[in-house]
Coordinates of C-alpha atoms in Angstrom, one line a residue:
X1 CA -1.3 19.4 88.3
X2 CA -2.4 22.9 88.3
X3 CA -1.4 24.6 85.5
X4 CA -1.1 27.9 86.4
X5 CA 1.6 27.0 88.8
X6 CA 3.7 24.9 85.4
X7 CA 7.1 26.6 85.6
X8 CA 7.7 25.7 81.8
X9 CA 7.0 28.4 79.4
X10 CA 8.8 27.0 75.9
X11 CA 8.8 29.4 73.5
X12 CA 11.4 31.3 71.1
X13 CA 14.0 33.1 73.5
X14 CA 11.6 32.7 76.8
X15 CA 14.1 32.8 79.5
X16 CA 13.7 29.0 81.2
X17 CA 13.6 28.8 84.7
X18 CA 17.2 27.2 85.5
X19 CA 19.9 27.9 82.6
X20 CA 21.2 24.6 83.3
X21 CA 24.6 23.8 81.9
X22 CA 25.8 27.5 80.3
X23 CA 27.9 28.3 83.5
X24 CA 31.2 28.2 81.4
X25 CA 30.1 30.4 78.4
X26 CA 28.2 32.8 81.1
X27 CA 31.4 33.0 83.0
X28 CA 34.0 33.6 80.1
X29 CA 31.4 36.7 79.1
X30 CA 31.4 38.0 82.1
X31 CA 35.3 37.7 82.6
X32 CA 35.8 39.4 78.5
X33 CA 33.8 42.0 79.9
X34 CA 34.9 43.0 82.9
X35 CA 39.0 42.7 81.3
X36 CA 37.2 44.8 78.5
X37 CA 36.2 47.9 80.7
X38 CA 39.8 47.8 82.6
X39 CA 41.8 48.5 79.5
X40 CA 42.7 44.5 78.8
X41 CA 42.4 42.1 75.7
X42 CA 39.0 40.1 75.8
X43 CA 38.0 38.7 72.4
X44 CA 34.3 39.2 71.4
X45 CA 32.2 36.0 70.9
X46 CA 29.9 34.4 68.4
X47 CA 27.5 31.9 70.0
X48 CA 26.9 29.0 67.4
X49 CA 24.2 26.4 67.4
X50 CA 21.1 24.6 65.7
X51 CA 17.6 26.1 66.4
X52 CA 16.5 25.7 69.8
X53 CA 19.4 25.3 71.5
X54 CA 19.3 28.8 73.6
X55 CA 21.3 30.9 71.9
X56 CA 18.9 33.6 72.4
X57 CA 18.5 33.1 75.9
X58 CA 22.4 33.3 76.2
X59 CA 22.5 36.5 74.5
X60 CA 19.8 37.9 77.2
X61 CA 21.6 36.8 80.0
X62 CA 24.9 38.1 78.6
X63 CA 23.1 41.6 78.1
X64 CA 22.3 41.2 82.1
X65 CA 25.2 41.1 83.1
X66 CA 27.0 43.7 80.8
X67 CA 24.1 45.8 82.6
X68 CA 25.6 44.9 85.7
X69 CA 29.2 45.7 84.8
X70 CA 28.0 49.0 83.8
X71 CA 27.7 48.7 80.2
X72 CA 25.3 50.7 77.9
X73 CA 23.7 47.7 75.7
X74 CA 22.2 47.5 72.4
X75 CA 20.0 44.2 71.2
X76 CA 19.4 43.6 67.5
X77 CA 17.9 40.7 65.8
X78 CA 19.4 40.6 62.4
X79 CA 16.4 39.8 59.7
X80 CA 17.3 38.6 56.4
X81 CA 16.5 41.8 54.4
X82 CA 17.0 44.6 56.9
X83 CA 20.6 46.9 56.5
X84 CA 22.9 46.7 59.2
X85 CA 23.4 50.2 59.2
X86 CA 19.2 51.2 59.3
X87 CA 19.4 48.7 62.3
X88 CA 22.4 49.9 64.4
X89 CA 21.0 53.8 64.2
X90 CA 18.7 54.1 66.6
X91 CA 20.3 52.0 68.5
X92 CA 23.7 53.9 68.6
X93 CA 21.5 57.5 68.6
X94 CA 20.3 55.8 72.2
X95 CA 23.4 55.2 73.8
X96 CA 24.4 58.1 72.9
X97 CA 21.7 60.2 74.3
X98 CA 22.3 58.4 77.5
X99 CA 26.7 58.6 77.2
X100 CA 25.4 62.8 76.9
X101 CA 23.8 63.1 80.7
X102 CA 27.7 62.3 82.1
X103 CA 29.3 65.8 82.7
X104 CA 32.6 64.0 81.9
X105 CA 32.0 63.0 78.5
X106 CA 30.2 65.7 76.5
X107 CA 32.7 66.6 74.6
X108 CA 33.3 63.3 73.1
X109 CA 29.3 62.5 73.0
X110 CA 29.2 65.6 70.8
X111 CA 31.6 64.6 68.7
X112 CA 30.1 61.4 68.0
X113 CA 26.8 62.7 67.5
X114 CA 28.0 64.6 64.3
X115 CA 29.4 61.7 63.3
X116 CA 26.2 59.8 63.6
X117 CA 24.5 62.3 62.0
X118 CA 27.1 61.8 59.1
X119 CA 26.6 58.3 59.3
X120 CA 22.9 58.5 58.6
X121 CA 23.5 60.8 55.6
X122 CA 26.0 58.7 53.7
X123 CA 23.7 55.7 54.5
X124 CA 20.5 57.6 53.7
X125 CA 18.8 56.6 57.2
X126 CA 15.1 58.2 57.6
X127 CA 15.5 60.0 61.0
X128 CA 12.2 60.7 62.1
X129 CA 11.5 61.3 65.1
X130 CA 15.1 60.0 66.3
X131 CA 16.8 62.6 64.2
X132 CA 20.2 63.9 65.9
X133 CA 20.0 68.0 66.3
X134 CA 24.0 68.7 65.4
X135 CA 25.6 69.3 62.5
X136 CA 27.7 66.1 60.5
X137 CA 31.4 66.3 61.5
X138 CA 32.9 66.7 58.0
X139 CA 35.4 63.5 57.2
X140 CA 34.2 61.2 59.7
X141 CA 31.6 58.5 59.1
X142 CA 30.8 59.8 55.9
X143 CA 32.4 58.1 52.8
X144 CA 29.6 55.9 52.4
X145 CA 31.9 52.9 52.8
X146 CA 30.3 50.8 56.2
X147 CA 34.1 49.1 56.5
X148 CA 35.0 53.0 57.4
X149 CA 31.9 54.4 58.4
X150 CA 31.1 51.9 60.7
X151 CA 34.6 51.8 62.4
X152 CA 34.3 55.4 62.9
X153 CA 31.3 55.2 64.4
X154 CA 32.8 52.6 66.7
X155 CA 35.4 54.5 68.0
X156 CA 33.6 57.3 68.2
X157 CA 31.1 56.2 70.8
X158 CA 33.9 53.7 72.5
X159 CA 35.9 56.9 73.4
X160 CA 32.5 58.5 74.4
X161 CA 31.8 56.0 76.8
X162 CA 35.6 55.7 78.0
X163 CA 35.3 59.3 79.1
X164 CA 32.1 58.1 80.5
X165 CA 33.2 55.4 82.8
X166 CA 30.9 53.2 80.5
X167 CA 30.8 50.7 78.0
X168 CA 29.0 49.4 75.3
X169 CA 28.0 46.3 74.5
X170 CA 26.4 45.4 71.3
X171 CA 24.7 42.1 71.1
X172 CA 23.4 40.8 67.6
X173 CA 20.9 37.6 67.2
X174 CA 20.8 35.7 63.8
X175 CA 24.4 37.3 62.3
X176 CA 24.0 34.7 59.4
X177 CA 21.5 36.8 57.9
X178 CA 23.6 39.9 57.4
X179 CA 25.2 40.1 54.2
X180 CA 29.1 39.5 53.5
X181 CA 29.8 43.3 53.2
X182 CA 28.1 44.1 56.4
X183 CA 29.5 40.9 58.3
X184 CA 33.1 42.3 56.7
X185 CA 32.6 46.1 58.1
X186 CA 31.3 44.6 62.0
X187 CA 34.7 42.6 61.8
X188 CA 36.8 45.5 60.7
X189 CA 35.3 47.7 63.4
X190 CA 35.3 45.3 66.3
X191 CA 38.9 45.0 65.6
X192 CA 40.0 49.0 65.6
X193 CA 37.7 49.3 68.9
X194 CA 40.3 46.0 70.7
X195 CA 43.4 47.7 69.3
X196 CA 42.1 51.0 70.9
X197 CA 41.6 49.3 74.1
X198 CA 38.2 51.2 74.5
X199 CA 35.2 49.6 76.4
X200 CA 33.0 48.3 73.2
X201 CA 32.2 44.7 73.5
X202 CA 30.3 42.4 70.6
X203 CA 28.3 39.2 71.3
X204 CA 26.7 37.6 68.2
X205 CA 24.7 34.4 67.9
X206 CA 24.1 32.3 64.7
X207 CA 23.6 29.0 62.7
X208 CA 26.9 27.3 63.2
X209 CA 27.8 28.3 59.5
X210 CA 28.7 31.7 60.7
X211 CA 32.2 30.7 61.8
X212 CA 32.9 30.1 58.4
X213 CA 31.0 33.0 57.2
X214 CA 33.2 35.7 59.2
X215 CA 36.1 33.9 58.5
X216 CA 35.6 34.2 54.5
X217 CA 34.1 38.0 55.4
X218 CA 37.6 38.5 56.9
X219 CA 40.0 36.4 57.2
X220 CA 41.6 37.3 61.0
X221 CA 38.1 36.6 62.4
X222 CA 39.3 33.4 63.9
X223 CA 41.7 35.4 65.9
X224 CA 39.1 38.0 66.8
X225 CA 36.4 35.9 68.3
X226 CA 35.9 33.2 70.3
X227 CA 33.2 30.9 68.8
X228 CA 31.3 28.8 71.9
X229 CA 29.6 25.9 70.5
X230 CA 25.6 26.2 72.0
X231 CA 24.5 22.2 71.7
X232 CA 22.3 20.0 73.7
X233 CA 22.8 20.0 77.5
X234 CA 24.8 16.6 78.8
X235 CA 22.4 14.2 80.8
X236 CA 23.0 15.6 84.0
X237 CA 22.2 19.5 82.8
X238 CA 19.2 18.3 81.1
X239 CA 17.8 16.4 84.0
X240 CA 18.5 19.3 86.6
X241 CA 16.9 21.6 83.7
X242 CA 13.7 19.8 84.4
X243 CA 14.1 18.6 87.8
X244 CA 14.6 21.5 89.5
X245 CA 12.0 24.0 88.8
X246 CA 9.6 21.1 89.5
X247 CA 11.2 20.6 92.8
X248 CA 11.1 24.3 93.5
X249 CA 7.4 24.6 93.0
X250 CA 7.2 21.8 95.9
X251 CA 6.9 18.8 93.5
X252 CA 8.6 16.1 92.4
X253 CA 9.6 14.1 89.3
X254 CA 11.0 10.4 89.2
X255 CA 14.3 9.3 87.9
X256 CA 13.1 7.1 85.1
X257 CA 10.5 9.8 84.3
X258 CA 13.8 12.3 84.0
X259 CA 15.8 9.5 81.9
X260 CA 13.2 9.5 79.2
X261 CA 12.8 13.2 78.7
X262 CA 16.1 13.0 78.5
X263 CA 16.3 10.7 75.9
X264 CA 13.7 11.5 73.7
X265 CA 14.6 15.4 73.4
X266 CA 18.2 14.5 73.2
X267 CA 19.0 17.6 75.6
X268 CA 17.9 20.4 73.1
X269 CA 17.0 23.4 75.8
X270 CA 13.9 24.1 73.6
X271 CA 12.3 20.7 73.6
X272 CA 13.6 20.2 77.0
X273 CA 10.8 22.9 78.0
X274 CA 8.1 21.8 75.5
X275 CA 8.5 18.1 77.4
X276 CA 9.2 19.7 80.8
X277 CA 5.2 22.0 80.4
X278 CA 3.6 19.1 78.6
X279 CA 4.5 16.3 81.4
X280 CA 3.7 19.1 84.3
X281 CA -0.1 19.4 82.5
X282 CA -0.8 15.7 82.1
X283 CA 0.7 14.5 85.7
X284 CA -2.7 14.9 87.9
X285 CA -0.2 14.5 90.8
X286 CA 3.1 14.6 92.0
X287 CA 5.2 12.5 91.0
X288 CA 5.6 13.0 87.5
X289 CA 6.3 9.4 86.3
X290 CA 7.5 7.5 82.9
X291 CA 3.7 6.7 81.8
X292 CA 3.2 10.2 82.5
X293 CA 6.3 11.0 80.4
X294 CA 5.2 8.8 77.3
X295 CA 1.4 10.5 77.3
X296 CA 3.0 14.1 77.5
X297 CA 5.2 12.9 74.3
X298 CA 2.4 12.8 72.1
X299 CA 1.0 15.9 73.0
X300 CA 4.3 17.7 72.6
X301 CA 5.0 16.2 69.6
X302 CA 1.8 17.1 68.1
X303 CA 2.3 21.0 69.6
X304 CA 5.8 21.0 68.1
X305 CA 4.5 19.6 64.1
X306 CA 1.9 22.2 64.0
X307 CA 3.9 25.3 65.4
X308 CA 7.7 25.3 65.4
X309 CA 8.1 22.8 62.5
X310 CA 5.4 23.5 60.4
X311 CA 6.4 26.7 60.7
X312 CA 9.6 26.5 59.2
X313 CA 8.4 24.3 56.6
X314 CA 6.0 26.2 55.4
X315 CA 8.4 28.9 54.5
X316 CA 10.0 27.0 51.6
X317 CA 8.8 26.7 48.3
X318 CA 7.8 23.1 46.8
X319 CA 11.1 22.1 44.8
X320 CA 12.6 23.2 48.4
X321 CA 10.4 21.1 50.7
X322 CA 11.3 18.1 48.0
X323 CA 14.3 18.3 48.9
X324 CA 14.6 18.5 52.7
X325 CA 11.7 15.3 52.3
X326 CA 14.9 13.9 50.6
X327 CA 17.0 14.7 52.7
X328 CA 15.0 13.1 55.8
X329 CA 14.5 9.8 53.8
X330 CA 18.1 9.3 53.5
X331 CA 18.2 8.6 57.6
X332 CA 19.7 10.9 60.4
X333 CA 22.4 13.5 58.9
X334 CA 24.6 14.8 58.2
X335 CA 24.0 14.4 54.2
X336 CA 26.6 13.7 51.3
X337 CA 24.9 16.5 48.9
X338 CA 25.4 13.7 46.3
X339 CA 23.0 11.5 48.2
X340 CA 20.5 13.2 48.2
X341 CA 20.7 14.6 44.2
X342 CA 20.7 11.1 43.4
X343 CA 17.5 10.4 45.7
X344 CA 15.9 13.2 43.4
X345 CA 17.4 11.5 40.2
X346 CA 19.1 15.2 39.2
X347 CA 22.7 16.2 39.5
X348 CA 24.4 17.9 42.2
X349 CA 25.7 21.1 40.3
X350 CA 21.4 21.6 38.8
X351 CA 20.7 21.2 42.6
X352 CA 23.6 23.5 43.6
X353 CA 21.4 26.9 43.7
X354 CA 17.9 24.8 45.5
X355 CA 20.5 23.8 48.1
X356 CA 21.6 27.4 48.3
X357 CA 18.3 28.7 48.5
X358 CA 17.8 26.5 51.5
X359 CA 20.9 27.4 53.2
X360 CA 20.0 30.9 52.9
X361 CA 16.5 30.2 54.5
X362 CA 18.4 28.8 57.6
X363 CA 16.8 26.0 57.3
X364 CA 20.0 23.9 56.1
X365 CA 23.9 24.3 56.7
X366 CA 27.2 22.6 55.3
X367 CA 29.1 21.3 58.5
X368 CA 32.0 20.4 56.4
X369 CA 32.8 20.8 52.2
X370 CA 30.1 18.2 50.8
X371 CA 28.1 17.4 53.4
X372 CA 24.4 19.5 54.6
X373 CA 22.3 19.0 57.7
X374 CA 19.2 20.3 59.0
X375 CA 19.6 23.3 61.7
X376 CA 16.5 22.4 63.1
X377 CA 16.9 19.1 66.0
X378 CA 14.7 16.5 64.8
X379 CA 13.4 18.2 61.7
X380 CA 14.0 14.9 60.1
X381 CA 11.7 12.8 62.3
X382 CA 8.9 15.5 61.6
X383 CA 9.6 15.2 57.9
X384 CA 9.1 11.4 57.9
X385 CA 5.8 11.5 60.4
X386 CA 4.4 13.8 58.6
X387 CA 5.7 13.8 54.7
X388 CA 5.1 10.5 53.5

């Protein structure tokens, strides 16, 4: 069928065309946000989930719809060597500028742009051509502590924007990768801006370690957040994911056809989309059948090994890629870390750091003390097609 017309487009964070099966964690945002810019309790959220699953896509349509309830909103993708507070700068100089056009809050705006400006010399942030034109405020976001500093900062522009009629919302990709400290100050800060009452909202997104990260980072985390689980779609999502923008481009798809996408991507959003644009390209007419289905497997499997699993691969070193092949061999996860030291014929505690190395990568997590699976879906099939 013609491909120009394939409503597919897999790729990392590409918005799909039907978020099929999200409606409750879309809703419960929306609700948190709008309680948050009356003045009521709404705990912030942390989206966990493997790779692929549409975390990131969540996080954009959660940012749409903070746009729509009138919040100022502020998108980071936390890498794994970048400081949090080198990141949040420019983007907290931003709302600012924009919280400092409202007649109503300039006062407050000014305030908090001399204590941004004290914030980026305790931190030692290169201004540029972003640099703020005020003076610090003396004894405000200045101590060089981000647990204080940061919290200050928070406040600061939450009171802004209350005088505003605004909000904020800060929205954070990745939040495994920022460091204990930095996880520990966000906490701290999230929680003076709920006891405040003042219109600052968080969203974060992560491996599905994070819940145990914040909640050794601080320990009232649990109470702080709400923690969706982001997993594969149910049969019925998945099969309306892919049915209906085929049906809304005048086309059509069979039942069986549907069944075995289903089953063969196990209702991961990502490889819901690779199937979804490879079966689309193959069909030479509507309807997309089962044979068409099994011919589009191969070519999405083949698209998936070289690009978003070799990929991922490639970025460990060989004693780590021996280990994830173990890993695989042993079967589907999750792993008993014992397992798989014995596969390699070491110990456990020798493999302790390797395993740590991994888990630092992302490419790994412990879902309970002991065990360690993959946070990539079906990382183990790609291991054993192509490691042997």
């Amino acid at each position: 069928m013609d491909p120009v017309r394939n409503p597919f487009a897999p790729g990392a964070g590409s918005q799909p065309p039907q978020l099929a099966g999200r409606d409750e964690i879309i809703t419960d945002a929306v609700t948190a946000l709008k309680r948050t810019m009356i003045g009521r309790h709404a705990r912030s959220q942390m989206l966990l989930g493997l790779r692929g699953t549409g975390k990131t896509v969540l996080l954009n349509a959660i940012e749409n719809a903070a746009e729509d309830e009138h919040y100022l909103t502020s998108v980071i993708e936390a890498p794994e060597e970048k400081k949090l507070a080198l990141m949040l700068y420019p983007r907290m100089q931003r709302v600012l500028r924009k919280l400092s056009l409202i007649e109503a809050a300039r006062a407050k705006t000014h305030f908090a742009m001399k204590a941004l400006r004290s914030f980026a010399s305790a931190f030692k942030v290169q201004m540029g051509d972003i640099s703020v034109s005020v003076d610090p405020e003396p004894g405000v976001a200045d101590s060089g502590n981000l647990e204080y500093d940061l919290t200050d900062m928070f406040v600061a522009i939450g009171t802004a924007a209350k005088a505003a009629g605004r909000g904020w919302c800060l929205l954070i990709d990745e939040v495994q990768y920022l460091s204990e400290a930095e996880l520990a100050a966000l906490i701290v800060a999230i929680h003076k801006i709920g006891q405040k009452q003042l219109p600052v909202m968080f969203f974060g997104a992560g491996l599905p370690q994070l819940a145990a990260l914040s909640g050794d980072a601080k320990s009232y985390a649990e109470r702080l957040f709400s923690y969706p689980n982001v997993g594969p779609l149910d049969e019925a999502s998945a099969m309306q994911a892919i049915k209906g923008p085929i049906e809304d481009e005048g086309e059509k798809i069979t039942q069986k056809a549907l069944k075995r996408i289903y089953e063969t991507t196990q209702g991961y959003p990502y490889f819901l989309q690779e199937w979804g644009y490879q079966a689309w390209n193959t069909a030479v007419a509507s309807p997309i059948d089962r044979d068409v289905v099994e011919v589009a497997t191969g070519d999405a499997l083949r698209r998936l090994d070289e690009g978003f699993f070799q990929v991922r691969f490639d970025r460990l070193t060989p004693k780590e890629r021996d280990y994830v092949v173990a890993m695989a061999a042993l079967g589907t996860g999750p792993y008993r870390s014992s397992r798989v030291a014995k596969k390699l014929g070491q110990s456990p505690s020798k493999l302790g750091p390797r395993r740590a190395q991994i888990i630092a990568k992302g490419m790994i997590y412990s879902p309970q003390y002991g065990d360690i699976d993959f946070t990539v879906p079906m990382f183990d099939d790609f291991l054993r097609r192509t490691q042997r």
